[in-house]
Amino acid sequence: MDWGPVLPDCLVLEIFLHLPHDAVLRAGLTCRQWQAVSRDEFLWRELFYRYYRIPRSVPRHPSAVSWYREFKRLYDCIPCVEVQTLREHSDQVLHLAFSHRGHRFSSCSKDCTVKLWDTERQDGNISLVHSTSMRQFNWGYTQFSQFNPDDTLLLVSGVYLGPHHSSSGEIAVISLENYTLLSRVRNKPYDVFGCWLNETHLISGNLHWIGNMTSCSVLWLNKAFQDIESENVNVVKRLFKIQNFNASTIRTVMVAHCRRHDNPDLLLDYEAQSQARRQRAEQDNQNHPLLFDLATSDSEEEEEEVENEDQCEMDERSRGFSSARIPPLTISGLDHVIHSRKHVGARELQIETQVAQMMGRAYTKAPDASVIDPSESGEGEDKTYLLFTTGSLTYSPHQIGIKRIKPDQMTTSGPVLGEERSSEEFFDSLDHVIDIHGHIIGMGLSPDHRYLYVNSRAWPKGCVISDPMSPPPIAEEIDMHVIDLKSLREERRSLRAHRAFTPNDECFFIFLDVSRDFVASGAEDKHGYIWDRHYNICLARLAHDDVVNSVAFSPADQELLLSASDDSTIKVWRSPRMVRLAHASPRQLRPRSLLPSWLLRHKNGAFAGGVNGKAAGEGWKRPPDGK
């Protein structure tokens, strides 16, 4: 008997508009009429904006095919379900890095090991493949790792054992074919971290003090190994030599391979540059004597440092590693400045900075015109940028420095120590600087290298820095800035949800990661966070028992996320959709009708029986009100 529709579609739609999304999905199972109304695009558009509290001025994602599927993507495809906890590390886990194929990842820890993990087991679990201890090289701990572009080599960055304020580190290159150590490179300060430029060359740093508050950062290009047939070929080459003021140094280097810029809108002060050139010409004419011997190498300093470290190594070995003084992962390289301030007055330090700035303007190589002005030659080229944190007002990193690496600089062949410079060009200038107005504590690139995401803790608005060694207080809230490397502009909207509590002089790096659709970050509030890149909303909080230092998306599947914490664990997170598929039987995997299977996770603990003996949905929390 055909009863016909009891209510017209418009009335059913009006009722559904007053229901939460899960009630609408259940109501759609009642009959065909309600099912059809429950998939109405206008209905899901309203539910989408209401549930996630997104401003209606924000359009739907360009690749979304419907409002219903977009709602489902944000609700069902977020890696927020804890499926496994890895406990093989014996101390704080500081960093995670995936291979480019996503088949393996590496982890670094205060236990001074770097571990390799396999993500392609048939049972879906992650297993330990290899572990290497760096204690034999007098490392205090491993802090960072990165796979080269073809996943054949692993760069591992670590911190030397030594005095409490020691800033020395080292980079090791490990072959992933047989896990042998291929090379070791000095890295100072240690929070330069280091990075790959291409398959066979990596970038490291060195720091030389040329005054009490003035230093010089040298960035080196190193070949990861030396072939037998290339014994007469250079394996190291100086890339850039950059002057630092007010106790600041270059830290956290990374390489961005940017595609061709169409019409970049650069934010450089051309008038200020012209004035700097005129001042440099005036200084040349006046022939002022040099106050610092900038051309002298620091061989004696390096030898003294090596002797001190060797002596420290002998002392540590004689006492055993249990008493070794492991420096905390905080701002490095301040021991020189702290010692200088005890013997030099504030007025003398101020005069030194002014003189150093004057000499820097007179003896610095001009910026790359192709970065400053896109109309210059090379407009149609793909560009490679070296990105790093730096500063000009205080020792805390508050600026993003950008320096273009030209094609002829991507190999160690050619001039070794900067013979291409003139005799009066001691330093390289930065091609572009972006001021964040806060303490930078993390950076990460989008997969296409178009956008740079920056974690920072803001300074008070309108603050004035009078003492470089007394930076302004920093906020507990962490702001995530988004910088477009095509236009070199900062996006207007910034992401916020995570928090940090350490003061300026104890700030440490919190690593973030970016996938195609999401961005994730650790925090000091014992949680990791996930945002949607298009809508700028926080979608999930990932719980740990201590500070979350690092997160990493799988490049092969953004529905797989890892998080590392001071609680000595690595947690594996997958999306509800992937967990449901993993637990489904082959019969359940047959094509379904329009029944919304993602609703089943609300019923009867559908995700019970996680890997660690707890419900797979345990350990994550959705932010209140969808924020």
XYZ file of C-alpha atoms in Angstrom:
627
model
C 0.000 0.000 0.000
C 1.483 3.349 -1.040
C 1.037 5.888 1.733
C 2.767 8.706 -0.192
C 4.906 11.385 1.464
C 3.585 12.492 4.821
C 5.482 15.826 4.785
C 6.585 17.923 1.828
C 10.340 18.080 1.136
C 10.576 21.747 2.067
C 9.165 21.062 5.533
C 11.485 18.082 6.077
C 14.418 20.273 5.025
C 13.378 22.970 7.476
C 13.304 20.407 10.282
C 16.677 18.966 9.310
C 18.206 22.452 9.424
C 17.545 22.491 13.178
C 19.195 19.099 13.814
C 22.876 18.262 14.405
C 24.662 16.516 11.570
C 24.636 13.053 13.177
C 20.874 13.242 13.710
C 20.401 14.220 10.063
C 22.407 11.187 8.933
C 20.363 8.845 11.093
C 17.108 10.383 9.949
C 18.212 9.788 6.368
C 18.032 6.026 7.009
C 14.274 6.211 7.638
C 12.947 6.345 4.084
C 13.919 7.310 0.573
C 12.363 10.754 0.811
C 14.271 11.627 3.981
C 17.397 10.095 2.537
C 17.180 12.379 -0.501
C 16.550 15.447 1.663
C 19.421 14.489 3.993
C 21.848 14.846 1.060
C 20.643 18.286 0.038
C 23.551 20.623 -0.741
C 21.947 23.653 0.892
C 21.415 21.603 4.070
C 25.044 20.495 4.267
C 26.319 23.962 3.487
C 24.448 25.260 6.534
C 25.573 22.336 8.700
C 29.188 22.853 7.567
C 29.422 26.530 8.495
C 27.506 26.013 11.726
C 29.459 23.019 13.023
C 32.945 24.265 12.193
C 32.122 27.931 12.902
C 33.792 29.111 9.712
C 33.002 32.644 8.469
C 30.579 32.435 5.571
C 32.868 34.662 3.565
C 35.303 31.724 3.304
C 34.437 29.735 0.160
C 34.405 25.979 -0.128
C 37.696 24.281 -0.904
C 38.335 24.536 -4.675
C 38.741 20.763 -5.073
C 35.634 19.848 -3.042
C 32.844 18.237 -5.077
C 30.033 18.769 -2.556
C 29.355 20.215 0.879
C 28.490 16.770 2.205
C 31.817 15.293 1.128
C 33.699 18.318 2.441
C 32.034 17.924 5.842
C 32.960 14.238 5.756
C 36.590 15.028 4.822
C 37.117 17.260 7.837
C 35.277 14.868 10.140
C 36.453 11.468 8.959
C 39.885 11.947 7.332
C 41.792 13.665 10.171
C 44.571 11.496 11.698
C 43.258 11.814 15.245
C 42.830 8.179 16.346
C 45.717 6.718 18.342
C 46.506 3.262 16.981
C 50.016 2.538 18.299
C 52.563 3.810 20.814
C 56.269 3.223 20.195
C 58.338 3.029 23.393
C 61.779 2.005 22.102
C 63.406 5.336 23.061
C 64.637 5.655 26.647
C 64.585 9.468 26.835
C 62.803 12.487 25.359
C 62.031 12.147 21.626
C 62.924 15.420 19.903
C 62.315 15.013 16.171
C 60.600 12.858 13.538
C 61.199 12.801 9.778
C 59.564 10.727 7.025
C 61.303 9.510 3.890
C 59.990 11.059 0.691
C 58.253 7.812 -0.297
C 56.758 7.488 3.174
C 57.968 3.916 3.601
C 60.228 4.771 6.545
C 60.759 7.434 9.137
C 63.556 8.366 11.550
C 63.471 9.579 15.134
C 66.014 11.495 17.262
C 66.157 11.508 21.031
C 67.967 12.610 24.162
C 69.068 8.969 24.497
C 71.594 9.862 21.742
C 70.250 7.387 19.197
C 68.729 7.775 15.770
C 66.220 5.062 14.951
C 64.714 3.970 11.643
C 61.171 2.586 11.402
C 59.225 0.662 8.771
C 55.666 1.812 7.922
C 54.820 -0.797 5.247
C 54.157 -3.943 7.274
C 51.180 -5.966 6.099
C 49.530 -5.873 9.527
C 49.556 -2.060 9.463
C 51.802 -1.732 12.523
C 55.069 0.222 12.584
C 58.239 -1.658 13.518
C 61.829 -0.721 14.373
C 64.327 -1.444 11.583
C 67.629 -0.044 12.841
C 69.090 1.967 15.724
C 72.436 3.785 15.835
C 73.991 5.329 18.937
C 76.131 8.442 18.487
C 77.759 8.278 21.942
C 81.011 7.020 20.442
C 81.417 10.408 18.717
C 81.013 12.349 21.973
C 77.476 13.472 21.155
C 75.184 14.494 23.960
C 72.026 13.728 21.985
C 70.579 13.620 18.483
C 68.230 16.488 17.674
C 67.243 16.423 13.976
C 67.297 14.147 10.927
C 66.366 14.415 7.257
C 66.293 12.009 4.292
C 67.966 13.137 1.078
C 65.687 13.535 -1.992
C 66.178 9.962 -3.265
C 65.953 8.353 0.218
C 69.406 6.768 0.027
C 71.125 8.865 2.735
C 70.104 10.144 6.151
C 71.385 13.413 7.642
C 71.555 13.325 11.451
C 72.276 16.458 13.496
C 73.466 16.301 17.083
C 74.888 18.257 20.015
C 78.320 17.717 21.507
C 78.886 16.908 25.137
C 80.603 19.791 26.877
C 80.151 22.864 29.059
C 76.627 23.936 29.905
C 76.699 26.824 27.428
C 78.473 24.924 24.652
C 77.062 25.665 21.209
C 78.954 23.110 19.116
C 77.278 20.355 17.181
C 77.934 17.944 14.367
C 76.169 16.496 11.330
C 76.562 12.830 10.396
C 75.562 11.204 7.088
C 74.414 7.563 7.233
C 73.934 5.273 4.238
C 70.491 3.663 4.220
C 71.767 0.747 2.160
C 74.032 -0.744 4.829
C 73.697 1.787 7.715
C 77.378 2.791 7.563
C 78.614 6.226 8.562
C 79.823 8.076 5.463
C 80.937 11.456 6.831
C 80.826 13.877 9.766
C 80.671 17.672 9.510
C 81.160 20.319 12.207
C 78.022 22.415 12.828
C 78.039 25.565 14.977
C 75.800 26.622 16.551
C 74.078 23.274 16.851
C 70.608 24.730 16.231
C 71.561 25.485 12.629
C 70.464 21.804 12.368
C 71.634 21.455 8.741
C 69.698 20.331 5.654
C 70.027 18.704 2.255
C 70.466 20.901 -0.825
C 70.212 17.983 -3.266
C 70.848 14.232 -3.370
C 74.578 14.488 -2.602
C 75.225 17.860 -0.899
C 74.217 19.218 2.493
C 74.444 22.604 4.206
C 76.088 23.183 7.590
C 77.026 26.265 9.604
C 79.883 27.801 11.543
C 80.031 30.828 13.828
C 82.949 33.232 14.381
C 82.867 36.074 16.900
C 84.463 39.296 15.620
C 83.481 41.430 18.582
C 81.643 41.266 21.891
C 78.172 41.433 20.309
C 79.061 40.985 16.642
C 79.635 37.697 14.873
C 79.835 36.134 11.437
C 77.837 33.080 10.352
C 79.382 31.009 7.570
C 77.179 28.549 5.715
C 79.035 25.675 4.067
C 78.111 23.317 1.241
C 79.434 19.820 1.933
C 79.523 16.730 -0.219
C 77.986 13.853 1.715
C 80.785 11.469 0.719
C 83.965 11.393 -1.351
C 84.233 8.943 -4.230
C 87.549 7.282 -4.950
C 87.614 8.739 -8.456
C 87.016 12.272 -7.116
C 89.870 12.610 -4.665
C 91.004 15.801 -6.382
C 87.533 17.376 -6.358
C 86.466 19.767 -3.599
C 84.178 18.243 -0.976
C 83.411 21.526 0.825
C 82.684 25.038 -0.364
C 81.643 28.230 1.369
C 78.172 29.343 0.307
C 77.589 32.538 2.279
C 79.268 34.632 4.955
C 76.764 36.808 6.807
C 77.406 39.382 9.523
C 75.294 39.231 12.712
C 74.541 42.113 15.078
C 73.331 42.374 18.681
C 74.322 38.800 19.627
C 72.046 37.258 16.997
C 73.102 34.259 14.874
C 71.735 32.276 11.956
C 69.801 29.172 12.970
C 67.413 26.586 11.527
C 68.421 26.466 7.880
C 66.152 24.872 5.278
C 65.981 24.810 1.491
C 62.887 25.693 -0.560
C 62.767 24.721 -4.235
C 60.253 27.228 -5.581
C 58.668 27.089 -8.994
C 58.705 30.071 -11.346
C 57.330 33.292 -9.859
C 54.698 34.970 -12.014
C 54.370 38.463 -10.535
C 55.961 38.433 -7.061
C 55.304 41.517 -4.958
C 58.451 41.909 -2.923
C 58.474 43.895 0.301
C 61.897 45.484 0.200
C 62.644 49.125 0.999
C 64.349 50.305 -2.195
C 64.980 53.783 -0.788
C 66.800 52.333 2.183
C 68.912 50.207 -0.137
C 69.891 53.238 -2.209
C 70.858 55.097 0.932
C 72.980 52.124 2.059
C 74.840 52.146 -1.265
C 75.574 55.870 -0.929
C 76.862 55.387 2.621
C 79.084 52.546 1.427
C 80.554 54.794 -1.285
C 81.214 57.521 1.278
C 83.016 55.048 3.530
C 85.163 53.903 0.622
C 86.223 57.487 -0.079
C 87.075 58.244 3.532
C 89.290 55.146 3.863
C 88.506 54.551 7.533
C 90.752 51.938 9.185
C 89.236 48.556 9.942
C 88.497 47.964 13.625
C 88.075 44.213 13.182
C 90.312 41.983 11.097
C 87.436 40.398 9.190
C 89.606 38.612 6.650
C 91.571 36.638 9.228
C 90.599 33.025 9.627
C 89.647 31.712 13.032
C 92.066 28.817 12.988
C 93.397 29.543 16.460
C 89.898 29.826 17.827
C 88.947 26.536 16.185
C 92.073 24.777 17.470
C 91.446 26.022 20.990
C 87.835 24.888 20.764
C 88.854 21.436 19.543
C 91.400 21.124 22.370
C 88.771 22.072 24.937
C 86.284 19.596 23.487
C 88.921 16.828 23.383
C 89.781 17.505 27.006
C 86.102 17.518 27.886
C 85.658 14.206 26.049
C 88.517 12.633 28.049
C 87.028 13.929 31.301
C 83.567 12.644 30.458
C 84.851 9.218 29.488
C 86.877 8.973 32.666
C 83.796 9.781 34.753
C 81.309 7.828 32.623
C 78.421 9.120 30.527
C 76.058 9.172 33.491
C 77.677 12.360 34.743
C 77.947 13.995 31.317
C 76.571 17.501 31.095
C 74.064 17.454 28.270
C 73.150 20.983 27.209
C 69.436 21.704 26.916
C 67.943 22.244 23.447
C 67.582 26.012 23.834
C 69.144 29.177 22.403
C 72.791 28.436 21.667
C 75.996 30.459 21.430
C 75.368 32.962 24.241
C 78.358 32.017 26.390
C 80.630 34.442 24.515
C 78.183 37.328 24.963
C 77.498 36.565 28.619
C 81.237 36.555 29.353
C 81.761 39.829 27.416
C 79.031 41.693 29.290
C 80.822 41.056 32.566
C 83.895 42.979 31.388
C 82.561 45.511 28.866
C 80.196 48.383 29.622
C 76.874 48.958 27.881
C 78.153 52.113 26.172
C 81.103 50.249 24.664
C 78.807 47.493 23.388
C 76.522 50.084 21.797
C 79.456 51.757 20.056
C 80.665 48.366 18.820
C 77.291 47.620 17.254
C 77.164 50.983 15.507
C 80.678 50.573 14.123
C 79.958 46.994 13.027
C 76.818 48.109 11.193
C 78.750 50.868 9.468
C 81.501 48.480 8.407
C 78.929 45.925 7.308
C 77.273 48.419 4.978
C 80.643 49.276 3.456
C 81.942 45.728 3.040
C 78.899 43.656 2.151
C 78.126 42.215 -1.250
C 74.928 43.613 -2.835
C 71.736 41.512 -2.669
C 70.645 39.338 -5.563
C 68.778 41.626 -7.980
C 66.613 38.777 -9.270
C 65.079 38.372 -5.801
C 64.686 42.077 -5.103
C 63.344 42.908 -8.567
C 61.598 40.070 -10.465
C 62.030 41.973 -13.730
C 65.754 41.246 -13.621
C 67.284 38.352 -15.510
C 66.200 34.913 -14.379
C 62.541 35.833 -14.040
C 61.374 32.629 -15.698
C 63.631 30.278 -13.724
C 62.761 27.924 -10.927
C 64.415 29.325 -7.821
C 66.083 27.726 -4.831
C 65.970 29.697 -1.584
C 67.929 29.170 1.602
C 65.640 30.031 4.541
C 66.806 30.552 8.114
C 65.970 32.340 11.339
C 67.995 35.383 12.304
C 67.618 38.751 14.044
C 68.819 42.318 14.156
C 67.553 43.699 17.465
C 68.260 40.940 19.986
C 69.703 37.452 20.313
C 66.303 35.736 20.131
C 65.405 34.737 16.538
C 62.673 37.079 15.291
C 63.272 37.335 11.544
C 63.159 35.001 8.553
C 66.174 35.491 6.289
C 65.971 34.527 2.617
C 69.001 34.003 0.386
C 68.829 32.705 -3.169
C 71.120 29.810 -4.114
C 72.104 29.991 -7.770
C 72.618 26.893 -9.948
C 76.414 27.281 -10.020
C 76.456 27.248 -6.193
C 74.827 23.813 -5.897
C 78.072 21.907 -6.247
C 81.398 22.017 -4.421
C 83.333 22.452 -7.664
C 84.570 25.944 -8.518
C 85.838 28.646 -6.105
C 86.281 27.233 -2.614
C 86.550 30.161 -0.231
C 84.727 32.914 -2.036
C 87.327 33.917 -4.611
C 84.461 35.285 -6.716
C 84.133 38.195 -4.250
C 86.067 41.399 -4.604
C 88.654 42.288 -1.987
C 86.191 44.613 -0.230
C 83.226 42.228 -0.094
C 83.691 40.418 3.195
C 80.021 39.574 3.736
C 76.970 38.486 1.776
C 73.774 40.462 2.240
C 70.365 38.920 2.787
C 68.149 39.037 -0.289
C 64.988 39.433 1.775
C 64.001 39.637 5.460
C 60.569 39.086 7.019
C 60.142 40.306 10.597
C 57.825 38.130 12.694
C 57.819 40.460 15.767
C 58.175 37.579 18.171
C 60.372 34.652 19.177
C 60.441 32.055 16.358
C 60.267 28.494 17.699
C 59.483 26.413 14.602
C 59.293 26.366 10.785
C 57.929 24.004 8.151
C 57.403 24.021 4.374
C 54.314 22.922 2.476
C 54.862 19.882 0.205
C 55.042 22.112 -2.903
C 57.422 24.562 -1.121
C 55.005 27.398 -1.866
C 54.190 28.287 1.742
C 56.341 28.586 4.856
C 54.621 28.023 8.212
C 56.297 29.631 11.224
C 55.630 29.014 14.929
C 56.308 32.126 17.027
C 55.515 33.598 20.423
C 54.597 37.228 19.992
C 56.197 40.239 21.657
C 53.954 42.911 23.207
C 52.589 45.314 20.625
C 54.680 48.472 20.298
C 57.542 47.185 22.470
C 60.976 48.815 22.175
C 64.196 46.807 22.590
C 66.882 48.852 24.317
C 69.135 45.985 25.428
C 69.877 43.159 22.936
C 70.380 40.771 25.844
C 66.971 41.621 27.342
C 64.382 40.764 24.685
C 60.715 41.572 25.345
C 58.542 39.085 27.219
C 56.883 36.531 24.972
C 53.284 35.351 24.918
C 52.207 31.895 26.057
C 50.028 31.537 22.970
C 51.860 30.275 19.886
C 50.987 31.995 16.625
C 51.489 30.119 13.373
C 52.284 32.558 10.577
C 51.837 31.635 6.915
C 54.298 33.152 4.422
C 53.777 32.912 0.664
C 57.201 32.301 -0.900
C 55.843 33.251 -4.304
C 55.096 36.828 -3.258
C 57.328 36.851 -0.126
C 54.374 38.195 1.842
C 52.904 37.039 5.102
C 49.293 35.908 4.891
C 46.882 37.987 6.956
C 45.397 35.114 8.923
C 47.495 33.174 11.439
C 46.628 29.941 13.220
C 46.374 29.761 16.992
C 45.426 27.082 19.503
C 48.673 25.721 20.970
C 50.632 27.124 23.907
C 54.157 27.262 25.347
C 55.369 28.355 28.769
C 59.180 28.558 28.830
C 60.759 32.043 29.059
C 62.912 33.685 26.378
C 66.265 32.244 27.375
C 64.859 28.698 27.692
C 62.772 28.542 24.508
C 63.249 25.390 22.471
C 62.278 24.396 18.985
C 58.838 22.857 18.384
C 58.766 21.141 14.997
C 55.702 21.416 12.780
C 54.757 19.672 9.543
C 52.535 20.445 6.566
C 50.625 18.056 4.302
C 48.480 18.739 1.247
C 45.409 19.745 3.277
C 46.539 19.956 6.909
C 49.197 21.486 9.130
C 50.172 20.043 12.511
C 52.376 21.220 15.368
C 53.522 20.180 18.788
C 53.146 22.338 21.894
C 54.247 22.590 25.513
C 50.704 21.988 26.774
C 51.097 18.206 26.264
C 49.152 18.139 23.003
C 49.699 18.102 19.289
C 47.334 20.097 17.086
C 45.945 19.707 13.567
C 44.531 22.554 11.446
C 42.940 22.641 8.021
C 45.073 24.788 5.703
C 42.201 26.159 3.657
C 39.690 27.019 6.391
C 42.258 27.903 9.114
C 40.409 25.944 11.794
C 41.794 23.617 14.459
C 40.361 20.144 13.948
C 41.924 17.948 16.643
C 44.127 17.815 19.753
C 46.439 14.831 20.212
C 47.155 13.993 23.846
C 50.541 13.060 25.333
C 51.832 12.940 28.905
C 54.442 15.660 28.366
C 55.614 18.319 25.893
C 55.046 17.390 22.225
C 58.274 18.272 20.391
C 57.595 17.136 16.841
C 54.896 15.920 14.464
C 55.194 14.427 10.965
C 52.690 13.558 8.234
C 53.378 10.653 5.923
C 54.096 12.056 2.417
C 52.327 9.019 0.966
C 49.181 9.326 3.099
C 48.214 12.453 5.028
C 45.821 10.338 7.110
C 48.881 8.961 8.944
C 50.535 11.260 11.507
C 53.293 10.739 14.076
C 53.921 12.742 17.244
C 56.999 12.711 19.505
C 57.085 13.813 23.112
C 59.184 14.358 26.207
C 57.301 11.356 27.628
C 59.783 9.241 25.554
C 57.088 7.888 23.243
C 56.148 8.172 19.586
C 52.414 7.952 18.977
C 50.912 6.822 15.691
C 47.651 8.464 14.641
C 45.358 7.433 11.803
C 42.069 8.809 10.548
C 38.755 7.244 11.635
C 38.217 6.219 8.003
C 41.517 4.308 7.837
C 40.924 2.650 11.205
C 37.476 1.542 10.099
C 38.875 0.088 6.864
C 41.630 -1.722 8.771
C 39.079 -3.391 11.078
C 36.573 -4.175 8.344
C 36.255 -7.711 6.960
C 36.530 -8.328 3.184
C 32.761 -8.694 3.004
C 32.298 -5.297 4.646
C 34.643 -3.725 2.106
C 32.245 -4.397 -0.790
C 30.690 -1.304 -2.381
C 27.968 0.069 -0.170
C 24.808 1.937 -0.885
C 24.425 5.522 0.264
C 24.478 4.412 3.902
C 26.895 6.820 5.655
C 29.331 4.304 7.125
C 31.389 7.023 8.817
C 28.447 7.481 11.174
C 29.104 4.032 12.629
C 31.920 5.349 14.780
C 29.269 6.884 17.025
C 27.719 3.455 17.698
C 28.700 0.791 20.208
C 32.418 1.676 20.356
C 33.053 0.796 16.735
C 36.761 1.516 17.171
C 37.255 -0.612 20.261
C 40.283 -2.879 20.314
C 43.099 -0.493 19.415
C 46.652 -1.724 19.143
C 47.534 -0.693 22.683
C 44.540 -2.317 24.330
C 42.516 0.883 24.467
C 39.757 2.261 22.354
C 41.237 3.557 19.153
C 39.447 6.834 19.580
C 41.038 7.392 22.965
C 43.753 10.034 23.253
C 42.292 12.773 21.054
C 39.899 15.577 21.719
C 37.980 17.722 19.272
C 38.368 21.404 20.132
C 35.240 23.017 21.588
C 32.937 24.694 19.077
C 34.996 23.306 16.205
C 37.868 25.724 16.870
